[in-house]
Coordinates of C-alpha atoms in Angstrom, one line a residue:
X4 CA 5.7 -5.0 -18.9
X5 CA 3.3 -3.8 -16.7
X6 CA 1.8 0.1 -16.9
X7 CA 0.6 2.5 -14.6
X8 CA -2.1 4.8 -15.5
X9 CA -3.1 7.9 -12.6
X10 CA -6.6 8.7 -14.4
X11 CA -6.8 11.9 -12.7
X12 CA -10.2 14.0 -13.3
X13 CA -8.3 16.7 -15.3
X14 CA -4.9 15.1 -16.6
X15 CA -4.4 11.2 -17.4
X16 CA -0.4 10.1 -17.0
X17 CA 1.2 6.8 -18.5
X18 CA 4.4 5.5 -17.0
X19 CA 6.0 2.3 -17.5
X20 CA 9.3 0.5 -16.2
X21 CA 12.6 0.9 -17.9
X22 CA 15.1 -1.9 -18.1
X23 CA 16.0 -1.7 -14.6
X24 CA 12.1 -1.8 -13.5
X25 CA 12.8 2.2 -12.8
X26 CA 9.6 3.9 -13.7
X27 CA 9.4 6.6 -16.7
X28 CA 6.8 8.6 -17.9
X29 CA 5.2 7.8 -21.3
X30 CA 4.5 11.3 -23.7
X31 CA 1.8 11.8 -25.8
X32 CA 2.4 12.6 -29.8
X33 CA 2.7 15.9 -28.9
X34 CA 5.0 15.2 -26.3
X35 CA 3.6 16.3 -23.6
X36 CA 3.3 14.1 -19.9
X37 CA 0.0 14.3 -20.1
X38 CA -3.3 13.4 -21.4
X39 CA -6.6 16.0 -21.2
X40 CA -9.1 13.9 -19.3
X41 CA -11.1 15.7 -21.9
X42 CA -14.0 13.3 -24.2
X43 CA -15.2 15.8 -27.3
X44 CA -18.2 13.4 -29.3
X45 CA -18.1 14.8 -32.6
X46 CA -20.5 13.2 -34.2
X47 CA -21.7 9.5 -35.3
X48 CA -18.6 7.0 -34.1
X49 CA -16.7 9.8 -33.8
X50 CA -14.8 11.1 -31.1
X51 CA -11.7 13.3 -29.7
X52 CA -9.6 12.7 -26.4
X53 CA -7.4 15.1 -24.5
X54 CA -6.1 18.1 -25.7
X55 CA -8.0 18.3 -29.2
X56 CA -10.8 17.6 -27.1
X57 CA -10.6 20.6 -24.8
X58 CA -9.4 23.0 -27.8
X59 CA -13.0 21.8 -30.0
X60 CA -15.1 22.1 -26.9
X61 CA -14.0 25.5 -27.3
X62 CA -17.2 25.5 -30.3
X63 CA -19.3 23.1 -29.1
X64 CA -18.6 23.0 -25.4
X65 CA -21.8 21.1 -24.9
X66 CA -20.3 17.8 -26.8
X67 CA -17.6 17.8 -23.8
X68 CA -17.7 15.5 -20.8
X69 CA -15.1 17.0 -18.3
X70 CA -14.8 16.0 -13.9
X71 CA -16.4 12.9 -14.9
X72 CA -14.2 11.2 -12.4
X73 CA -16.9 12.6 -9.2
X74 CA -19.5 10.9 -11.0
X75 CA -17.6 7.5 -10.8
X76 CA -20.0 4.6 -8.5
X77 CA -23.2 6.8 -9.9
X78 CA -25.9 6.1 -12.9
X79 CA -25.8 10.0 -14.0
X80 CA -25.9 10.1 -17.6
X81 CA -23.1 12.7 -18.9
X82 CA -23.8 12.8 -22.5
X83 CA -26.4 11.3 -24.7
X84 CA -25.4 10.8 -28.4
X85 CA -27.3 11.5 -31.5
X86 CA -28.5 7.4 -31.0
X87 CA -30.0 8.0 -28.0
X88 CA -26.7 6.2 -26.5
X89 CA -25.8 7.4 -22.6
X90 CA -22.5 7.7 -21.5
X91 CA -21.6 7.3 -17.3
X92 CA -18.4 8.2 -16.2
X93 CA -17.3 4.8 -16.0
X94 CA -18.3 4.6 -20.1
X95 CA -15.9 7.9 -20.1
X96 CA -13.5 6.3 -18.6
X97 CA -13.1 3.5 -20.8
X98 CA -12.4 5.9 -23.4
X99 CA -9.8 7.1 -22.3
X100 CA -8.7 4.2 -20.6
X101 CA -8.5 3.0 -24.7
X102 CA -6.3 5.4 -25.4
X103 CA -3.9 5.8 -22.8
X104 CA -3.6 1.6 -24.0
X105 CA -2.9 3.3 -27.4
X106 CA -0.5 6.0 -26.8
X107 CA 1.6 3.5 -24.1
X108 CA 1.6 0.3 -27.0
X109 CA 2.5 3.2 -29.4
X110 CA 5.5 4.6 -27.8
X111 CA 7.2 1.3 -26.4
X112 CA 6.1 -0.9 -29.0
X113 CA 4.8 -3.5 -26.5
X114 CA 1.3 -5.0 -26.5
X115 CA -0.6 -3.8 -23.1
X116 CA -2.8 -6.2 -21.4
X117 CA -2.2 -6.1 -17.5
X118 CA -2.1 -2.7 -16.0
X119 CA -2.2 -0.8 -12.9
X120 CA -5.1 2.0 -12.3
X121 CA -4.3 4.6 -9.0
X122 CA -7.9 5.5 -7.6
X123 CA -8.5 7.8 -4.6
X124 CA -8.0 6.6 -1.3
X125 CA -11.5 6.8 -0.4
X126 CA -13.3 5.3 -3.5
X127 CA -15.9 2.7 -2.4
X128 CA -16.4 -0.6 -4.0
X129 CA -18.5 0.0 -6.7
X130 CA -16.3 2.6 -7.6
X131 CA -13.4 0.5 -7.6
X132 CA -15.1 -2.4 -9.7
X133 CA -16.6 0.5 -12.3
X134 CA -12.8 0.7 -12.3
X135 CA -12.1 -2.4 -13.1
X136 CA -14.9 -3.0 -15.8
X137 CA -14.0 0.3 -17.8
X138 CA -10.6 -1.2 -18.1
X139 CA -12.1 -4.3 -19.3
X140 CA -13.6 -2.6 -21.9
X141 CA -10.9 -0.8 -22.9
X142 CA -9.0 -4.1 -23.5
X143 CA -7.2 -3.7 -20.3
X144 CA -6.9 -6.7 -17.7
X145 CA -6.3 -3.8 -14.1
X146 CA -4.2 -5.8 -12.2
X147 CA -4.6 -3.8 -8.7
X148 CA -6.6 -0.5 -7.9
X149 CA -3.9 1.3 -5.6
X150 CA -4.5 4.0 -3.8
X151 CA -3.4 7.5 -5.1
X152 CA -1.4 8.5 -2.1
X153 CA 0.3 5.7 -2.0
X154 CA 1.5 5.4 -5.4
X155 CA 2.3 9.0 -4.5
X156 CA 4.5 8.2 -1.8
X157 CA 6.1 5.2 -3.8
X158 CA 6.9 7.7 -6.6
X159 CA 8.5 10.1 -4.1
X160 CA 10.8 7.1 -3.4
X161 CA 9.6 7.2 0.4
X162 CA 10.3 3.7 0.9
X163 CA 13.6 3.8 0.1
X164 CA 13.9 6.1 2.9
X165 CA 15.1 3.4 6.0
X166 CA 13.4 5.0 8.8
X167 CA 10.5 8.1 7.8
X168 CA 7.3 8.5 8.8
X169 CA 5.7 10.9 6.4
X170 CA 2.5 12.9 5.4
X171 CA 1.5 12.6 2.0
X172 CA -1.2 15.2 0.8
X173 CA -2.9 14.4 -1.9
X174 CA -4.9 17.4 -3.3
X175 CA -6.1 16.4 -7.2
X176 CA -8.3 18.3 -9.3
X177 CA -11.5 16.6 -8.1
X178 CA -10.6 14.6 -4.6
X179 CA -8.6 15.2 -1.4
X180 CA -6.6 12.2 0.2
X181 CA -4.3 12.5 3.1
X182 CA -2.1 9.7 4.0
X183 CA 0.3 9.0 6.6
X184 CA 2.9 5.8 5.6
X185 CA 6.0 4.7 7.5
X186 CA 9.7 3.0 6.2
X187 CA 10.7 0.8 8.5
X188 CA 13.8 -0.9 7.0
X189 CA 12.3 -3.5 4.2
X190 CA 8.6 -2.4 5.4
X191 CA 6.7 0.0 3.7
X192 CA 3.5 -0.1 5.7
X193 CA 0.2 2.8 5.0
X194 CA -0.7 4.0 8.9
X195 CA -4.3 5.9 8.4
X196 CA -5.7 7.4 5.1
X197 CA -8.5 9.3 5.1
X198 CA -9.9 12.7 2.5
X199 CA -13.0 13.8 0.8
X200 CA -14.3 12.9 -2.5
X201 CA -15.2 16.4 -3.4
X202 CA -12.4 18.1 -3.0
X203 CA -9.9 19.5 -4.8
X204 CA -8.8 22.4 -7.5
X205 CA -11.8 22.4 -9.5
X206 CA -13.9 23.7 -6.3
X207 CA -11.3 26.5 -6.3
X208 CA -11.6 27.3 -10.0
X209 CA -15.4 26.9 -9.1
X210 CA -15.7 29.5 -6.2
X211 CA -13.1 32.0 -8.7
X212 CA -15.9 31.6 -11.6
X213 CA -18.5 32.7 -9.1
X214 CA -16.5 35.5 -7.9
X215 CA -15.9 37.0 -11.9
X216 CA -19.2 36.6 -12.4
X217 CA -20.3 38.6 -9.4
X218 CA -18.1 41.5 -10.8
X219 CA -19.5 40.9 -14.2
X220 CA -23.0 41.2 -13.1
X221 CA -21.8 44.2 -10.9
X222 CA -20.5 46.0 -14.2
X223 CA -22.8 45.3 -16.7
X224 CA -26.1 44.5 -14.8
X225 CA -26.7 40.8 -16.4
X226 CA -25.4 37.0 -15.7
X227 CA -24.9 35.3 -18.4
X228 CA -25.6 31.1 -18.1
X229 CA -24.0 28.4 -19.1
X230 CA -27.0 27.6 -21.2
X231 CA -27.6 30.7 -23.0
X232 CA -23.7 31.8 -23.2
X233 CA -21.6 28.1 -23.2
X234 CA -18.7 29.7 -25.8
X235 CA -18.5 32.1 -22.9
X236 CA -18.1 29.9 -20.2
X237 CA -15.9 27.7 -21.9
X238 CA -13.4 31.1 -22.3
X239 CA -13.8 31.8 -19.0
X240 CA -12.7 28.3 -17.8
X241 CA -9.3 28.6 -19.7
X242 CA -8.8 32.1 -18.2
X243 CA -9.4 30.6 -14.4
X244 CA -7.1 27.8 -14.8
X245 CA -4.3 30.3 -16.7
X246 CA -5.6 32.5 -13.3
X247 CA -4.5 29.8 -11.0
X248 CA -1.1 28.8 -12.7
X249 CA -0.1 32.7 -12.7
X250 CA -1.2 33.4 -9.0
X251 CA 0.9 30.2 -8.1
X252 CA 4.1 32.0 -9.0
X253 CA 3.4 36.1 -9.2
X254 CA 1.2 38.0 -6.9
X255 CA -1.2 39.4 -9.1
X256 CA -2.6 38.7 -12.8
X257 CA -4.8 40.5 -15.5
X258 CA -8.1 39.1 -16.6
X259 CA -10.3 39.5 -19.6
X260 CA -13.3 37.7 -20.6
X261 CA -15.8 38.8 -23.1
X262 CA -19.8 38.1 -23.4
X263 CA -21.0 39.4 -26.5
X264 CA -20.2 43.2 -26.4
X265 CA -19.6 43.1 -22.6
X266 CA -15.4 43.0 -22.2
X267 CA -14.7 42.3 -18.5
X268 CA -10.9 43.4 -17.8
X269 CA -10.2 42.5 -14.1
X270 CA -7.2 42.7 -11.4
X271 CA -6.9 39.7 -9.6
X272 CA -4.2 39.5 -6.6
X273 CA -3.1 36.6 -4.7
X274 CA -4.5 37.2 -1.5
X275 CA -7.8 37.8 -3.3
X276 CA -7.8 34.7 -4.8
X277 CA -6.8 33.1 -1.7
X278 CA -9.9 35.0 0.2
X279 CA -12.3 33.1 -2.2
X280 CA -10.7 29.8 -1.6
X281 CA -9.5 29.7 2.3
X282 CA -12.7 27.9 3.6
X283 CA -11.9 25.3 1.0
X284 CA -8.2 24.9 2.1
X285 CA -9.6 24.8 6.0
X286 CA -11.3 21.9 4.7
X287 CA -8.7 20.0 3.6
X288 CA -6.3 20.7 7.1
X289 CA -9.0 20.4 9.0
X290 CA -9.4 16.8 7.8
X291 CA -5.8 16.5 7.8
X292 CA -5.7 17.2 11.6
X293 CA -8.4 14.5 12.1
X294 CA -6.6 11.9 10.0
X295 CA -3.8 12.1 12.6
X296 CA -6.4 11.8 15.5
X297 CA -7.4 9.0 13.9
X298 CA -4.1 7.3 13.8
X299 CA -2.9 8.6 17.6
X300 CA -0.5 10.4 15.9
X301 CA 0.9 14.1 16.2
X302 CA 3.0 16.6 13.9
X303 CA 6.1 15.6 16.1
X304 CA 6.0 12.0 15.0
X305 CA 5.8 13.0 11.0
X306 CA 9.3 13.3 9.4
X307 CA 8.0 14.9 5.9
X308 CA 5.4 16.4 4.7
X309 CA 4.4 15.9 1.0
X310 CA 2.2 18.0 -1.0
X311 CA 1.2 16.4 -4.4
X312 CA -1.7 17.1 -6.8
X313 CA -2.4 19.6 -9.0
X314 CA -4.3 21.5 -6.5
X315 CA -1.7 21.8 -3.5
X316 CA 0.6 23.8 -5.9
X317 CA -1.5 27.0 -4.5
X318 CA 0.6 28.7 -2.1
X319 CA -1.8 29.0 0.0
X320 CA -2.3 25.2 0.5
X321 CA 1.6 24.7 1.2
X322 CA 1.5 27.8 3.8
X323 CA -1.7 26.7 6.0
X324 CA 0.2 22.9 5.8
X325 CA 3.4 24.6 7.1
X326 CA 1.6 26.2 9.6
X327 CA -0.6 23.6 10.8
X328 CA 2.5 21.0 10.9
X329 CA 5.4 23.5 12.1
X330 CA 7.6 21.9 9.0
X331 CA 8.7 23.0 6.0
X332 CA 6.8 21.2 2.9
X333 CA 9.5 18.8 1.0
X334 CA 11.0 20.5 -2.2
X335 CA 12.3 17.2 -3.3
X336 CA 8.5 16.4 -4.1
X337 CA 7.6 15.2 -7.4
X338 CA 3.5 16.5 -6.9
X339 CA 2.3 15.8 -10.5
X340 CA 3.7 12.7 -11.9
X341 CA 4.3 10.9 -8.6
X342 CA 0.7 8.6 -9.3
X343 CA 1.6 7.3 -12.8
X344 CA 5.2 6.4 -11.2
X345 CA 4.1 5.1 -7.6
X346 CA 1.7 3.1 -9.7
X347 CA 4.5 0.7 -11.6
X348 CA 6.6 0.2 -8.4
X349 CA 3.2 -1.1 -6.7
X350 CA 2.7 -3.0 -10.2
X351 CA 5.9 -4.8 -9.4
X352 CA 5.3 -5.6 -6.1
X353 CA 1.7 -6.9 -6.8
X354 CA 3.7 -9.1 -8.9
X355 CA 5.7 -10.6 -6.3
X356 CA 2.7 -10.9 -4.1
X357 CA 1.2 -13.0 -6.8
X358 CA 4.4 -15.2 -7.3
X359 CA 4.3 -14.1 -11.3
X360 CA 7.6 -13.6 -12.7
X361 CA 7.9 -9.7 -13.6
X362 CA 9.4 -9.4 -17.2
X363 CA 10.5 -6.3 -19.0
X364 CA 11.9 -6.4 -22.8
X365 CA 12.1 -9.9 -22.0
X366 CA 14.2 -9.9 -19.3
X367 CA 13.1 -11.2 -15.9
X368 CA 13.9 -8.8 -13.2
X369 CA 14.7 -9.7 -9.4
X370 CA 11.8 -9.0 -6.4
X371 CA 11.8 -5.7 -4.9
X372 CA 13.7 -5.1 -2.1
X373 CA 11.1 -4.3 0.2
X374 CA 7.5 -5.2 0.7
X375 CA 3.6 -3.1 1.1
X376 CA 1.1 -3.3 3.9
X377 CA -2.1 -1.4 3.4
X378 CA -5.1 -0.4 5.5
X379 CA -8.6 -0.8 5.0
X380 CA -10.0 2.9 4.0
X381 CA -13.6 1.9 4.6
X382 CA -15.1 0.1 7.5
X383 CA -16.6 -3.1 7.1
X384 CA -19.4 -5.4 8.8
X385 CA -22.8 -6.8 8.7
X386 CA -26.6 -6.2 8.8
X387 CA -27.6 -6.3 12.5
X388 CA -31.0 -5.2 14.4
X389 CA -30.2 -2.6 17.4
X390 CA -32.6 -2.4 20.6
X391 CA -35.0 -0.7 18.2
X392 CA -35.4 -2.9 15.8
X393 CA -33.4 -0.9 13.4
X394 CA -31.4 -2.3 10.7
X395 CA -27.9 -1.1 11.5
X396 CA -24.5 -1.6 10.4
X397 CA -22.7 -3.5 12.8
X398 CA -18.8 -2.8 12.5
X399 CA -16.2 -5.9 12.1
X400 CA -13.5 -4.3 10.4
X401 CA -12.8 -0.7 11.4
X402 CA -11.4 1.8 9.2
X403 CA -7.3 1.8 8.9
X404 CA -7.3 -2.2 10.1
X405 CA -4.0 -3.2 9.1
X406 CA -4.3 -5.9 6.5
X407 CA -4.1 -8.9 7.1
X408 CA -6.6 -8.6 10.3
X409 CA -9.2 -10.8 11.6
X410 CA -12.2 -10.3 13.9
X411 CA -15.1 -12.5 15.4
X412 CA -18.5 -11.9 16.8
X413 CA -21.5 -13.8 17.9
X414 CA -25.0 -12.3 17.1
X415 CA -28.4 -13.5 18.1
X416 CA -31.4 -14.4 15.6
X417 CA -33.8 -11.9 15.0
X418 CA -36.7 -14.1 16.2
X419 CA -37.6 -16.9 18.5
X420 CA -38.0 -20.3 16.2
X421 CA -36.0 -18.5 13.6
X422 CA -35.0 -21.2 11.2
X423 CA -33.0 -19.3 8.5
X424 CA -30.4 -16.0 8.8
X425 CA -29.2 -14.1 5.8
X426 CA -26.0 -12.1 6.4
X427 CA -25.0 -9.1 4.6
X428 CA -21.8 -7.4 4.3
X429 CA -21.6 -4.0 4.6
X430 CA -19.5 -0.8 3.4
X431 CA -20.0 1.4 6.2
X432 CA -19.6 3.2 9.3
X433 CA -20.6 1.7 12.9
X434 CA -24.1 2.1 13.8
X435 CA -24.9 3.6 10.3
X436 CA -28.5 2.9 8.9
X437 CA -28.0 -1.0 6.9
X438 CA -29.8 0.8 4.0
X439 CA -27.4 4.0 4.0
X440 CA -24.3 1.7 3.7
X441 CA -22.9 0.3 0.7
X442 CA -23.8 -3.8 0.5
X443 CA -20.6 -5.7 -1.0
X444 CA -22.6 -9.3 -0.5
X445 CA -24.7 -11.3 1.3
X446 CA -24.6 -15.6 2.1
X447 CA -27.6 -17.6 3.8
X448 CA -27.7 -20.2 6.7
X449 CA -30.8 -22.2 5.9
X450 CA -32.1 -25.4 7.9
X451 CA -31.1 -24.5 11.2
X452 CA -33.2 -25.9 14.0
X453 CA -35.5 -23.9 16.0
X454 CA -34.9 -23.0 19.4
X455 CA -37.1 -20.9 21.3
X456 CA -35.0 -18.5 22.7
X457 CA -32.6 -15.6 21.2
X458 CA -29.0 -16.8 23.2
X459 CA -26.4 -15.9 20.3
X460 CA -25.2 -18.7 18.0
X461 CA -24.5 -17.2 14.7
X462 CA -20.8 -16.6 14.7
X463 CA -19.3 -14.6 12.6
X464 CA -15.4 -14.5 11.4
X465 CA -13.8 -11.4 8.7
X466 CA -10.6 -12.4 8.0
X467 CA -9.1 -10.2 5.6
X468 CA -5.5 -11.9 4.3
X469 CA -2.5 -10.1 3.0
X470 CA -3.8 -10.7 -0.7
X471 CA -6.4 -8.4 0.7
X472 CA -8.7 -11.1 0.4
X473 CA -12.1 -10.8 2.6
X474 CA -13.5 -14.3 3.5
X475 CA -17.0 -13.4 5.7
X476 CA -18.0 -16.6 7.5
X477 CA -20.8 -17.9 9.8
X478 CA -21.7 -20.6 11.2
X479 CA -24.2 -22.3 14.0
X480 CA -23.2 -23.2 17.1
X481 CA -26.1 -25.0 17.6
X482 CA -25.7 -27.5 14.3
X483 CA -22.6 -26.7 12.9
X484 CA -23.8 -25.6 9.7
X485 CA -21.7 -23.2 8.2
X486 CA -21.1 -20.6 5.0
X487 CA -18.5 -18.1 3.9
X488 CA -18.6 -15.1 1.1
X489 CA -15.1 -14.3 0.0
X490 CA -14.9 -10.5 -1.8
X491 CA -11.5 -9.7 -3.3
X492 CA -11.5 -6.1 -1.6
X493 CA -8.9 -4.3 -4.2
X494 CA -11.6 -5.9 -6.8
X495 CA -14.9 -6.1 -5.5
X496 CA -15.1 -9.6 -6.7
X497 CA -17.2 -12.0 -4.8
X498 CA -17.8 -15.8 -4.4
X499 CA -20.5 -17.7 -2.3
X500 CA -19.5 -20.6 -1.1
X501 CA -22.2 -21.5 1.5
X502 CA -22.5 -24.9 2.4
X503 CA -25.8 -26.0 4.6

């Protein structure tokens, strides 16, 4: 049995495969489908996830660590305990990595050891591999890192859909991905992703907190902080996200929010709401529209549109996506469990990618039916100098390169009588500043013989395989001496195998 986990910045959600290999959601205790992504540090070894968490930050608000999921890739410290011992938002998620592994084992009775982790379509790759190691710690092998809007579209059963080419829009509570993936009879194949990894329904309870506070200020003359008022804030956080689950379905709501003696009682309607929040929404179509450029594609060649996330069940997000697309938003969409579900099919798949048998309650169950192609989300290539001297990144592998891909290139040396040549691999955009972009490995050719001119003989080969597999090598023209990296892109692991 292999698990899914969607470790979303505000909810965590478990599914697993039936008998069939059908994917079901896993409940908490308390029955819910849905964990808080909430970590409460009581006090020396102690410490409380999900909703206990969020109910005794309530007190201590300041023992919380909530939207840690932003922070992924980063060294910010989130919370320090009384030992002086930091916590990152990969440390974070390995907590609750620990006991979503508790609360699955719990429920079906099974030992967990592989499992499948969605991440945002546009996490980088140290973001992937803190992915990776916080699941190690947790006791967790993660099998494959797929990417949220795909799972999404697997858990919406796309690909059982013959012939549909569909949008998928992914707005969470902390990113934004936009997808567009086809069904071609037995191919289910991801045409261009693209999003923003700041993006999502905690900006729009952000920008509502701003606008209560104005009127607050407006009322009673004073701002309270977060600092010198947290019980406050912490109220006032609860209120917002009640605000935005009542606006979804009526058109106005009532607010009321205390700060000492001060009682704010506010009127909130819809369109209101929707004023504070419709730069935000531009945001997300506007990168929508330029995902499609990207891809050559236009609203006439989409089939459906899907809206999943937390954050797209604003009406205002379906409306500006109707409007932008001239169709109608699917109401067949499963928007907040379609990660955790999307996430076992792709499990299953990986499976028979990997020629593993794939096993549940002992029984060994048959390969899917269809098969996955992916894209790269990130470009890819090396350290180059440009006419200026400038250490650039120079593009091999652009952005939405159908895996598998290959590409080659021949560079010169850097110098006349140049002997040696180290080659770095880059995570980033063409022409983007080597030191800017995000360096995934590097291999050296040594011994080469000196020639006194700069006529190109390093070639270079990226050949990315349909394991998703990256193998960067180089070698000499002049002497034959070669050397290859090889960087598991889902994984971010890397192996040097230069040979001089």
């Amino acid at each position: 049995m292999i698990p899914a986990i969607d470790a979303g910045t505000g909810r965590f959600k478990m599914a697993v495969p039936d008998a069939l290999g059908n994917p079901k959601l896993v409940l908490t205790d308390a029955g819910q489908p849905f964990l808080d992504s909430v970590v409460y540090f009581e006090g020396p070894g102690a410490i409380i996830i999900g909703s206990e968490a969020r109910n005794a930050a309530l007190v201590h608000p300041d023992r919380a660590v909530f939207n840690w999921k932003r922070h992924m890739g980063t060294d910010e410290v989130l919370y320090t305990d009384e030992n002086g011992k930091a916590y990152c938002a990969r440390d974070i998620l390995a907590i609750l990595l620990e006991r979503a592994k508790e609360i699955i084992e719990s429920k079906t009775g099974e030992p967990v050891n592989d499992v499948v982790v969605s991440t945002p379509a546009n996490y980088d790759d140290r973001q992937r591999q803190e992915t990776l190691d916080a699941g190690a710690e947790a006791g967790l092998h993660v099998l494959l890192t797929p990417k949220e809007p795909t799972c999404a579209a697997l858990g919406n059963e796309i690909h059982k859909r013959k012939e549909c080419t569909a949008v998928v829009f992914d707005l969470g509570a902390g990113t934004f991905d936009i997808s567009v993936v086809r069904a071609t009879g037995n191919l289910f194949e991801v045409i261009t992703t693209g999003g923003e990894a700041k993006l999502g329904g905690a900006d729009f309870s952000e920008r509502a907190r701003s606008k209560i506070l104005d009127e607050f200020e407006r009322q009673f003359h004073h701002r309270p902080t977060p600092q010198d008022e947290p019980l406050f804030f912490q109220s006032l956080w609860q209120q917002i996200e009640q605000l935005k689950i009542s606006l979804s379905i009526q058109k106005h709501c009532q607010l009321a929010v205390a700060c000492n003696s001060d009682l704010l009682r506010m009127a909130v309607q819809r369109d209101q709401f929707e004023s504070w929040i419709d730069d935000l929404v531009g945001r997300a179509i506007d990168r929508t529209q330029k995902t499609l450029q990207e891809a050559r594609l236009q609203w006439s060649d989409i089939d459906e549109v899907y809206a999943v996330g937390g954050g797209s069940m604003v009406p205002l997000v379906k409306q500006r996506l109707e409007e932008v697309s001239g169709k109608k938003v699917s109401q067949r969409c499963e928007a907040h469990c379609a990660h955790a579900l999307g996430g076992v099919i792709a499990g299953r798949l990986e499976c028979h990618r990997l020629g593993k048998p794939y096993r549940v309650q002992d029984v060994t169950l048959p390969s899917p039916d269809f098969y996955l192609r992916e894209i790269l989300s990130h470009p890819i290539g090396v350290a180059a100098l440009d006419g200026n001297e400038a250490e650039i990144c120079c593009e091999m592998l652009a952005k939405n390169t159908p895996i598998p891909s290959q590409h080659i290139r021949t560079f010169k040396v850097a110098e006349p009588g140049q002997t040696a040549v180290r080659i770095r691999v880059l995570d980033g955009p063409d022409g983007a500043a080597a030191g800017a972009c995000l360096e995934l490995g590097h291999f050296e050719l040594t011994d080469l013989p000196a020639r006194p001119d700069l006529v190109g003989r390093i070639e270079i080969v990226f050949h990315i395989d349909a394991n998703a597999l990256l193998t960067a090598s180089a070698r000499d023209t002049v002497s034959g001496k070669t050397g290859e990296l090889q960087i598991d892109y889902r994984r971010g692991d890397d192996h040097d195998n230069t040979n001089i």
